CSV table of C-alpha atoms and ligand atoms in Angstrom, one decimal:
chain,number,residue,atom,x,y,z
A,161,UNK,CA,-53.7,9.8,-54.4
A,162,UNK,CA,-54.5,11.9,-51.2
A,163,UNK,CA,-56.0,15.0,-51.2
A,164,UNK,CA,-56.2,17.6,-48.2
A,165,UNK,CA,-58.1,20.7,-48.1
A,166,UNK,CA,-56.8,24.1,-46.3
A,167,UNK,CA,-59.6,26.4,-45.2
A,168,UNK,CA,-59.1,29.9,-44.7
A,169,UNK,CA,-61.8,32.8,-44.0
A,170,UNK,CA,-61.6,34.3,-47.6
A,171,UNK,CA,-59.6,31.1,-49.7
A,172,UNK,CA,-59.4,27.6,-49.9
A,173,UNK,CA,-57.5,25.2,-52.0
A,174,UNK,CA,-56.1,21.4,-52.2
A,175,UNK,CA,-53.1,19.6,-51.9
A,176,UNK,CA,-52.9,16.5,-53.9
A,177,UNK,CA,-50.8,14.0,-53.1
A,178,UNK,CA,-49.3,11.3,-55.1
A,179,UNK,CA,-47.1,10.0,-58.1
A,180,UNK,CA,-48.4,11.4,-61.1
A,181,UNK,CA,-50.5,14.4,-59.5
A,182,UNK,CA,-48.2,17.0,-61.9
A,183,UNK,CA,-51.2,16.1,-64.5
A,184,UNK,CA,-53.9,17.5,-62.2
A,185,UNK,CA,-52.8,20.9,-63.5
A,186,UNK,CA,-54.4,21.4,-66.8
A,187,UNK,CA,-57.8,20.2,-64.9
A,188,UNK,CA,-56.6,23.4,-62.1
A,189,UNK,CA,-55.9,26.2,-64.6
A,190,UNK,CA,-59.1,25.0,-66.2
A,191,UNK,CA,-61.2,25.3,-63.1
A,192,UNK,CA,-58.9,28.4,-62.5
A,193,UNK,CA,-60.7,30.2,-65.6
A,194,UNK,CA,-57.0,30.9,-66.7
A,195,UNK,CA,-56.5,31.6,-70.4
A,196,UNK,CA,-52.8,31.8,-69.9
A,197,UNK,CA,-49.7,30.4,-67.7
A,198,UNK,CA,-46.6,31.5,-67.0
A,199,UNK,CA,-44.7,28.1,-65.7
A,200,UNK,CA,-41.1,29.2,-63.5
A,201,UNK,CA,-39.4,25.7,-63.5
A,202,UNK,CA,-36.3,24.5,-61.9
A,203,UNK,CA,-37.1,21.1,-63.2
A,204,UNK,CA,-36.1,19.7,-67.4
A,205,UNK,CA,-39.4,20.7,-69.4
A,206,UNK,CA,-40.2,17.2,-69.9
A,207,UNK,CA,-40.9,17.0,-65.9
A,208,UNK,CA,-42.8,20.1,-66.5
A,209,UNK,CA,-46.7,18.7,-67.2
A,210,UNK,CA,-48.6,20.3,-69.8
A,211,UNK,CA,-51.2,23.4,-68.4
A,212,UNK,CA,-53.9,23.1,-71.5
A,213,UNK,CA,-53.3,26.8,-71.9
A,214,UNK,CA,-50.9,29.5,-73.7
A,215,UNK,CA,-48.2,28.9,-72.1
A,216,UNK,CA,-44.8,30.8,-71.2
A,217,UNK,CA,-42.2,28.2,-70.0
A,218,UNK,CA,-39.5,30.3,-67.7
A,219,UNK,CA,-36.3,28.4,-66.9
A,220,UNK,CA,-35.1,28.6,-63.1
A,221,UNK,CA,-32.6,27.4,-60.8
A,222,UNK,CA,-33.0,25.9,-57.5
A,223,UNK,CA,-30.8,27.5,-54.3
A,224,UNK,CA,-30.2,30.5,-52.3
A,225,UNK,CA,-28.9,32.5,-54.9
A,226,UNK,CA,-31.4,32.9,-56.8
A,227,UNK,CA,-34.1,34.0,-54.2
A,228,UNK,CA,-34.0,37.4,-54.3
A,229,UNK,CA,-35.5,40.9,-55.3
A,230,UNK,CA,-33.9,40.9,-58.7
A,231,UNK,CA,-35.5,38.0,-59.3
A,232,UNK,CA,-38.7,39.0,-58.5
A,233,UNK,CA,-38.3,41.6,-60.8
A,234,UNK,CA,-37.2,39.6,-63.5
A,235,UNK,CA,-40.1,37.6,-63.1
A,236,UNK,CA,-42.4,40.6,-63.1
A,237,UNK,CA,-40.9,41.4,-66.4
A,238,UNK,CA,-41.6,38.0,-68.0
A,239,UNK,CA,-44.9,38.1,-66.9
A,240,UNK,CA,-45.5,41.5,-68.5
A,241,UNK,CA,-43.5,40.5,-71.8
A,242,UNK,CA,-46.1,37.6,-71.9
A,243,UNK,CA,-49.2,39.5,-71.4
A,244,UNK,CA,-50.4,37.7,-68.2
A,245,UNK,CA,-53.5,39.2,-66.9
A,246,UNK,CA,-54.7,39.1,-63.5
A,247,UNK,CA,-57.0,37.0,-64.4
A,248,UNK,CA,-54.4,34.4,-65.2
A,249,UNK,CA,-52.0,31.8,-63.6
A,250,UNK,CA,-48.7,31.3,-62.3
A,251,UNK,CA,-47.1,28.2,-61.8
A,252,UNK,CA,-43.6,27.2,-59.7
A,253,UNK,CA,-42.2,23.5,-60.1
A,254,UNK,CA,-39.4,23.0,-58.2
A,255,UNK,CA,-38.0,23.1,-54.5
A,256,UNK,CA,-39.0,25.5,-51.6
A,257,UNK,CA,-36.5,28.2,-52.7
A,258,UNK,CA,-38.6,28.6,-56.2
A,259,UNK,CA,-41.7,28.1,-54.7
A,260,UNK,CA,-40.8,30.4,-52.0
A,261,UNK,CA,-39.7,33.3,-54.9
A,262,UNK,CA,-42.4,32.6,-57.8
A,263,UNK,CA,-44.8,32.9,-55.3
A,264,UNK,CA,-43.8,36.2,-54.2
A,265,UNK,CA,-43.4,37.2,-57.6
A,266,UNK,CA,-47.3,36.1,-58.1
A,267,UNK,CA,-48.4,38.0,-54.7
A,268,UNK,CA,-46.5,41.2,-56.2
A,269,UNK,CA,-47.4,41.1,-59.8
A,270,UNK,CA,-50.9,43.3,-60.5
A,271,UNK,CA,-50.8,43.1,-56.6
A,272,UNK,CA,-51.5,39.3,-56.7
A,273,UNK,CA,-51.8,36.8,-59.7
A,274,UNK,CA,-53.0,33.0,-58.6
A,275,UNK,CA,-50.5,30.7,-58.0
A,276,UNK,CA,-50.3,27.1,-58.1
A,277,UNK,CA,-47.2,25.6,-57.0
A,278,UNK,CA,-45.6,21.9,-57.8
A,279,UNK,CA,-42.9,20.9,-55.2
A,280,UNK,CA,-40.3,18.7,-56.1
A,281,UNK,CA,-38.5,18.5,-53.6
A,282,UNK,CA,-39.7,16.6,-50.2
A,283,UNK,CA,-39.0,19.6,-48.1
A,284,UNK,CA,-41.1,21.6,-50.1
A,285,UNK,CA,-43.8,19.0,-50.4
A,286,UNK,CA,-44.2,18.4,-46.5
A,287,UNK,CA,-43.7,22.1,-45.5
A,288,UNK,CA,-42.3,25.2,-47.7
A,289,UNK,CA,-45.0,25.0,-50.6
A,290,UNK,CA,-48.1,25.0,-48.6
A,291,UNK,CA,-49.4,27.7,-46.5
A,292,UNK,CA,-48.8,30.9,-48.3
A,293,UNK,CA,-45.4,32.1,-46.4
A,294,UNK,CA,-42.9,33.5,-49.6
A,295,UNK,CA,-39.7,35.2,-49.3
A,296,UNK,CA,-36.7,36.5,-50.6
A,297,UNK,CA,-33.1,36.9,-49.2
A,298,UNK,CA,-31.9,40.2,-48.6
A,299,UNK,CA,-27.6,40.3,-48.2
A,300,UNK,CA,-28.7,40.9,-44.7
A,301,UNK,CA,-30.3,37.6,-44.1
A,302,UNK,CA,-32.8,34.9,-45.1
A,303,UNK,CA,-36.4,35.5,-46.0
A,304,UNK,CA,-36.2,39.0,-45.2
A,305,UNK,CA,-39.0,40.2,-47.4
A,306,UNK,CA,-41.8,38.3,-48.2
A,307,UNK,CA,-45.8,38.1,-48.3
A,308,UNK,CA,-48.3,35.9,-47.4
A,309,UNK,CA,-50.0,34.6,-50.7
A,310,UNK,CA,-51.6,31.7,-50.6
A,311,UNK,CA,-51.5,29.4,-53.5
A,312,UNK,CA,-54.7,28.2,-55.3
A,313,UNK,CA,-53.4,24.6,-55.7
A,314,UNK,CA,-50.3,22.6,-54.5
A,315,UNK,CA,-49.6,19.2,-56.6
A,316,UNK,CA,-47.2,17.1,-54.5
A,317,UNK,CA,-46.1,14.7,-56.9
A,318,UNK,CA,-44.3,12.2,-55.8
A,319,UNK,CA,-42.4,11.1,-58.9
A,320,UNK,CA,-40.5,13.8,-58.6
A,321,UNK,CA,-39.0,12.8,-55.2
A,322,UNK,CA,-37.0,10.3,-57.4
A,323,UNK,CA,-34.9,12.7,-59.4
A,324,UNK,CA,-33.8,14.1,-55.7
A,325,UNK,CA,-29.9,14.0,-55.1
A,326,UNK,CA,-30.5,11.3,-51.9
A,327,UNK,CA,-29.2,14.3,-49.4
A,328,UNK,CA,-32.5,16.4,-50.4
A,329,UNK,CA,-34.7,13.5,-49.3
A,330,UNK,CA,-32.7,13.3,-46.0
A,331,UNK,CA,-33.2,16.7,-45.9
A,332,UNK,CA,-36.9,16.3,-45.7
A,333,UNK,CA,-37.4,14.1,-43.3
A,334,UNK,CA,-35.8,16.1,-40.8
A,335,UNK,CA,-39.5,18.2,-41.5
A,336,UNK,CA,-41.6,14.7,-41.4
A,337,UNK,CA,-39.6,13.4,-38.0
A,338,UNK,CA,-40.4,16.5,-36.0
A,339,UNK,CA,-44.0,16.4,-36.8
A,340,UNK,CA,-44.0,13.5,-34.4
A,341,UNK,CA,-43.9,16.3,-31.8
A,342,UNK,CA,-46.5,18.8,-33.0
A,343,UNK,CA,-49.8,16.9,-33.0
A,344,UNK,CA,-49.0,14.4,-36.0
A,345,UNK,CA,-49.6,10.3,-35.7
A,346,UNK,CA,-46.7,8.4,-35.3
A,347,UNK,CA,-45.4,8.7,-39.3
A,348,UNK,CA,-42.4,5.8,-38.7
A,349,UNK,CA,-42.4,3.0,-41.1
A,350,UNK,CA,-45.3,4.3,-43.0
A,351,UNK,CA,-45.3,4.8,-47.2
A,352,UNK,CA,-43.3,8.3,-48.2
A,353,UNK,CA,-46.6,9.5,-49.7
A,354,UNK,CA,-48.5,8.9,-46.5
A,355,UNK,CA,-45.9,10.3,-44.4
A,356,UNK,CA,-46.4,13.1,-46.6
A,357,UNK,CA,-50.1,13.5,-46.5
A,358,UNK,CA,-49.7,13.6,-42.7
A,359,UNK,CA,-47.6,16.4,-42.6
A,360,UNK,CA,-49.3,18.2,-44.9
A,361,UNK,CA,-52.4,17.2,-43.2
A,362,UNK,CA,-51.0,18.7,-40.5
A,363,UNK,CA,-49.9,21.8,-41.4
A,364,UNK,CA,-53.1,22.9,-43.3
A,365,UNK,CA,-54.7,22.6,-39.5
A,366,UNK,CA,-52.5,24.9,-38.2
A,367,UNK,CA,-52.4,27.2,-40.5
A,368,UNK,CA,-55.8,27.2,-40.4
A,369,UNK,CA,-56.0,27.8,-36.8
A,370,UNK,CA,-53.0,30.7,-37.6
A,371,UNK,CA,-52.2,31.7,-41.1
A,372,UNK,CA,-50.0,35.1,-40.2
A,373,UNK,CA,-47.8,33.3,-37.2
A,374,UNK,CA,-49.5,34.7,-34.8
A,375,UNK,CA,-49.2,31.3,-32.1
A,376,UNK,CA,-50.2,28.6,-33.0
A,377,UNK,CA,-48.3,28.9,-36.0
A,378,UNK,CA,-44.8,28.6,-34.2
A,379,UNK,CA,-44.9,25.1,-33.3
A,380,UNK,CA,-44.2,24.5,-37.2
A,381,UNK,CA,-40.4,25.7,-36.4
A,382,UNK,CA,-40.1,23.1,-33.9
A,383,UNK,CA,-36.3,22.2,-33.6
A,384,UNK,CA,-35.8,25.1,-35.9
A,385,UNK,CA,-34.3,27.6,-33.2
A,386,UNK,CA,-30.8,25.6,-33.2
A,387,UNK,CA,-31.8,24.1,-36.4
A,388,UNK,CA,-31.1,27.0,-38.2
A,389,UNK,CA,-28.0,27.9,-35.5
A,390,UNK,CA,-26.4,24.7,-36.5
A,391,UNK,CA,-26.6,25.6,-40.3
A,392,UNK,CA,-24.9,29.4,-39.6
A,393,UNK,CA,-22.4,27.7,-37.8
A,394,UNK,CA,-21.3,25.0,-39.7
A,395,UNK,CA,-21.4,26.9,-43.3
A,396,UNK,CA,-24.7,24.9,-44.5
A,397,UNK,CA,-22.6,21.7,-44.4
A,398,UNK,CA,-25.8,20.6,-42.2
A,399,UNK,CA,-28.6,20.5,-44.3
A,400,UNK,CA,-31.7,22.4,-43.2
A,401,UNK,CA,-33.4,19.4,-42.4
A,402,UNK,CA,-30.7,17.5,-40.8
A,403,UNK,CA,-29.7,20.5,-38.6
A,404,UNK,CA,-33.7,20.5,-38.0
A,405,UNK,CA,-33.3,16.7,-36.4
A,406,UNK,CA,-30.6,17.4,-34.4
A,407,UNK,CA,-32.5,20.4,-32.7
A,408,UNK,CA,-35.6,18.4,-32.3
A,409,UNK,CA,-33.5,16.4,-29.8
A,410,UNK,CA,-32.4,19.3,-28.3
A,411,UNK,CA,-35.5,21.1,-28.0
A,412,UNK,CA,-36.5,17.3,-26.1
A,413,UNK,CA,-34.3,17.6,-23.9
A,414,UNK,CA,-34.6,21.2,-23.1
A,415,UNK,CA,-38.1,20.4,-22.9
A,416,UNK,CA,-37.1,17.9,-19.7
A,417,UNK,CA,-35.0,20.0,-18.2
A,418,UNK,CA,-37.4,22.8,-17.6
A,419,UNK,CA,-39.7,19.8,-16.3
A,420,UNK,CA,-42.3,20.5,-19.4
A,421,UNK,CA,-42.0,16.6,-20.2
A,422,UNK,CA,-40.7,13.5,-18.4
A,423,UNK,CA,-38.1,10.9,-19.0
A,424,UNK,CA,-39.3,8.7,-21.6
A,425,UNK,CA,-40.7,11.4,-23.5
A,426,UNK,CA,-37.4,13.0,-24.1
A,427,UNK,CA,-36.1,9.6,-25.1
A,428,UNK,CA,-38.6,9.5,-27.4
A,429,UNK,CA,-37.1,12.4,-29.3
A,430,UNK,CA,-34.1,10.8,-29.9
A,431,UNK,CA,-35.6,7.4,-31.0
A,432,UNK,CA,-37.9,9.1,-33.4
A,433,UNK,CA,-35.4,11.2,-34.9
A,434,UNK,CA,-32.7,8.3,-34.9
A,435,UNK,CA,-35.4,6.1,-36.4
A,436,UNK,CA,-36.0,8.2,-39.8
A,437,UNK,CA,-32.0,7.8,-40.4
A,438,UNK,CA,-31.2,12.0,-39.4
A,439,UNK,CA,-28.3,13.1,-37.8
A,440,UNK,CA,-28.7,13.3,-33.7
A,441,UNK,CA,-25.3,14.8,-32.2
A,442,UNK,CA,-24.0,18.7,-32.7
A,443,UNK,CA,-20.7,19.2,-34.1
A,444,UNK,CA,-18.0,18.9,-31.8
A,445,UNK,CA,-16.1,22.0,-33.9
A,446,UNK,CA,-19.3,24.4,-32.7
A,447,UNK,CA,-18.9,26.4,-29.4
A,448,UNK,CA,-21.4,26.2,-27.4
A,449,UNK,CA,-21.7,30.3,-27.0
A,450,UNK,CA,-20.9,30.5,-30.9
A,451,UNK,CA,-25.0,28.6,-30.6
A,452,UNK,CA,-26.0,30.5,-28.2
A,453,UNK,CA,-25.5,33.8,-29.9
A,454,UNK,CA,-26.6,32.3,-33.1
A,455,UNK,CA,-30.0,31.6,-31.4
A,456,UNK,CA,-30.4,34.7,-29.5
A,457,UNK,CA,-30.2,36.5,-33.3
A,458,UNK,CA,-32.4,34.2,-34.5
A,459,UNK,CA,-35.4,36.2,-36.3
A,460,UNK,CA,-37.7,34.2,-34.0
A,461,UNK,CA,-36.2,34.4,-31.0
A,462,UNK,CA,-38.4,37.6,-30.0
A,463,UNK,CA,-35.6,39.4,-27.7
A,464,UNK,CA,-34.7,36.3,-25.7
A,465,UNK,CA,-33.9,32.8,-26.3
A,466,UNK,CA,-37.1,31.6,-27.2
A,467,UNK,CA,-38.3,27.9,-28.9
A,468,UNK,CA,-41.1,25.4,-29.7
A,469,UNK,CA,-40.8,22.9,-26.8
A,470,UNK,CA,-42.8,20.0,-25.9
A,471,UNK,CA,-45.1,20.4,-22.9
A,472,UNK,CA,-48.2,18.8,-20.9
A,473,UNK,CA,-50.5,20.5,-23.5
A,474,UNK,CA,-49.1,19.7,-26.3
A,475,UNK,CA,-45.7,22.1,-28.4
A,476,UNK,CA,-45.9,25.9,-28.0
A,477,UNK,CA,-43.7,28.8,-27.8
A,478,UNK,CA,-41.3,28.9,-25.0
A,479,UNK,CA,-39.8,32.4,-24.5
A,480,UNK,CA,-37.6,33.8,-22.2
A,481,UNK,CA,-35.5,30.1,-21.3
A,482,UNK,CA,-32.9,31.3,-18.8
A,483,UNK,CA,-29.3,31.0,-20.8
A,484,UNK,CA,-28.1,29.0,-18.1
A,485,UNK,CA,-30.3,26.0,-18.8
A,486,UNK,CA,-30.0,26.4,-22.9
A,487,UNK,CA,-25.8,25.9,-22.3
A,488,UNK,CA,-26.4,23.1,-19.5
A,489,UNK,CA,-28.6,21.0,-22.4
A,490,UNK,CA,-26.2,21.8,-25.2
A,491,UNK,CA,-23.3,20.8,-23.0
A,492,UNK,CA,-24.9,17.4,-22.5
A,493,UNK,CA,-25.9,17.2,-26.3
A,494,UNK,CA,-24.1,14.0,-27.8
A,495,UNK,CA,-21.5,15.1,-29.9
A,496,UNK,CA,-19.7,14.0,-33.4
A,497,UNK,CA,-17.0,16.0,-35.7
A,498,UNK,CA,-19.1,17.5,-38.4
A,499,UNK,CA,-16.7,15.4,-41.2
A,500,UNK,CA,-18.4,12.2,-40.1
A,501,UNK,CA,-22.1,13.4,-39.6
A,502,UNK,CA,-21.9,14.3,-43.0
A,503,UNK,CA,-20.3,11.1,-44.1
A,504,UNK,CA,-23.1,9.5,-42.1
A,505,UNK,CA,-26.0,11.2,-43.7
A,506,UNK,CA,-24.8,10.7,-47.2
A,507,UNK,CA,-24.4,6.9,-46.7
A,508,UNK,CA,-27.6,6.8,-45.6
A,509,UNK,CA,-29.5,9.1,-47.6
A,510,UNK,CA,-28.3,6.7,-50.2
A,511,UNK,CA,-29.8,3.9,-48.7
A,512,UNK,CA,-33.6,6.4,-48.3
A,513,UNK,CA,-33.4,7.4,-51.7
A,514,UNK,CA,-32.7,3.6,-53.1
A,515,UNK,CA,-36.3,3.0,-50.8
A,516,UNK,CA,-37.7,5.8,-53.1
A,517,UNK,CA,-40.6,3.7,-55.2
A,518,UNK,CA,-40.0,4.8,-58.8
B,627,LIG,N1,-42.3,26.7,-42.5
B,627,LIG,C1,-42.9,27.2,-41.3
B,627,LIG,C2,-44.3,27.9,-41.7
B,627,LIG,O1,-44.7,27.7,-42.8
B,627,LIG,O2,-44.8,28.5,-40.9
């Protein structure tokens, strides 16, 4: 089992790493002082581990749909029916979208109840459960309302990874590969649970250094900007963390063509990202401008076409890139009709998630 520690001013808490870590969480409500859970779970009870205290078990599901206001609300209204105090606990097990909307349920409710959260999903174990960003969807976009609320324990249990459908644990490595670029060790070839640690690792030092996205804080959406431009675009038949992949190549070779990086280390983006089995080419069906607007809307784009690019010191924030540039490196991006990219990273997500120790 690892275990990393995120330090902030006014809060700390662990991440534990490992198979079997779910069964840390009686020992955490314990040490919590909590005589009473609520438990939100996507997951079948019997994944859900026990808490040692009164217990409300709440049923969720997983996805988009669900993250929401009136969720929230119905959450609140659980937690009320039950009796939870602020003195108690609430507890998320499942992927980033219920970690993401139980934990602003539990920064809301009595104007914040702790929260421990229990990823199961290897996106929300390397990135979306730690580091106290929640959200909910408005009809106007993603992750339009939300609240920084940090958890009071994160149990990254690795068991669960092997109940993923094989494209969710594609879908996380797209997070894992682009760490390569913002300050992590080289993660290739190394056990899924250390690859996790590391990125977890991490992220607790930069959130850290910048909890409310202030700077430092951006490099996390590194190949995010057309990441999220290739999901819009092709109706979420790229995966988050596949779309993710394919920008982290981008965002190399952008990187090179505003001279931030050389050569090889540009080709190092696509070996890296080739090497972890995650799509590299943009769909030949997407327009080049179609991107372009996509990524001048995006919520992080700050007015202008802005991204996380590799440099001599290290990823940062790039704003302002000239347009002209952006469509000259997505011009020259390799490209592959969306059918086969997706055939392509369901034959081999198959082949990860048969790697998946069980
Ligand atoms: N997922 C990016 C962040 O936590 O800042």
């Amino acid at each position: 089992m690892a275990s990393v520690s995120l330090r902030l001013a006014d809060h700390a808490y662990d991440v534990l790493i490992g198979p079997g870590v779910r069964t840390s969480l009686a020992g955490v409500v314990r040490r919590l002082g909590a005589e009473r859970a609520v438990v939100v779970s996507a997951r079948p009870e019997e994944w859900v581990p026990d808490t040692g205290v009164e217990t409300l078990l709440v049923p969720a599901r997983d996805g988009e749909r669900d993250k929401t206001l009136g969720t929230v609300g119905e959450l609140c209204a659980a937690f009320v029916r039950f009796g939870l105090s602020r003195s108690d606990v609430v507890v998320s097990c499942g992927g980033g979208t219920t970690t993401d909307v139980v934990g602003l349920a539990a920064a809301l409710y009595h104007r914040g109840v702790r929260v421990v959260h229990l990823p199961t999903s290897l996106l929300a174990q390397v990135d979306a459960a730690v580091g106290g960003k929640t959200a909910v969807n408005l009809p106007q976009g993603k992750n339009l309302v939300g609240a920084y609320w940090q958890p009071s324990a994160v149990l990254c249990d690795t068991d669960y990874l092997t109940t993923l459908p094989p494209r969710e644990l594609l879908n996380g490595y797209g997070e894992i590969a682009r760490c390569h670029f913002i300050g992590a060790p080289d993660l290739r070839g190394l056990p899924l649970a250390d690859q996790i640690a590391a990125s977890v690792r991490l992220k607790a030092r930069v959130v850290e250094a910048d909890e409310r996205d202030s700077g430092l804080r951006h490099i996390l959406n590194y190949g995010h900007t057309l990441g999220h431009a290739l999901e819009k675009a092709t109706d979420y038949a790229l995966r988050h963390g596949e779309a993710v992949a394919v920008g982290t190549v981008f965002a190399g070779r952008l990187a090179g063509a505003l001279g931030r990086i050389g050569e090889a280390r540009v080709a190092e983006h696509l070996d890296v990202v080739r090497s972890y089995g995650l799509p590299t080419a943009v769909p030949a069906e997407t327009a080049t401008e179609t991107l372009i607007e996509l990524m001048r809307h995006d919520k992080k784009a700050f007015g202008s076409l802005a991204f996380a690019l590799d440099g001599p010191d290290g990823a940062e924030l790039v704003t302002d890139v000239p347009r002209d540039v952006v469509a000259a490196v997505l011009e020259g991006m390799p490209r592959a009709p969306l059918a086969d990219l997706v055939a392509t990273a369901t034959a081999t997500a198959t082949v990860l998630a048969g790697a998946v120790p069980s």
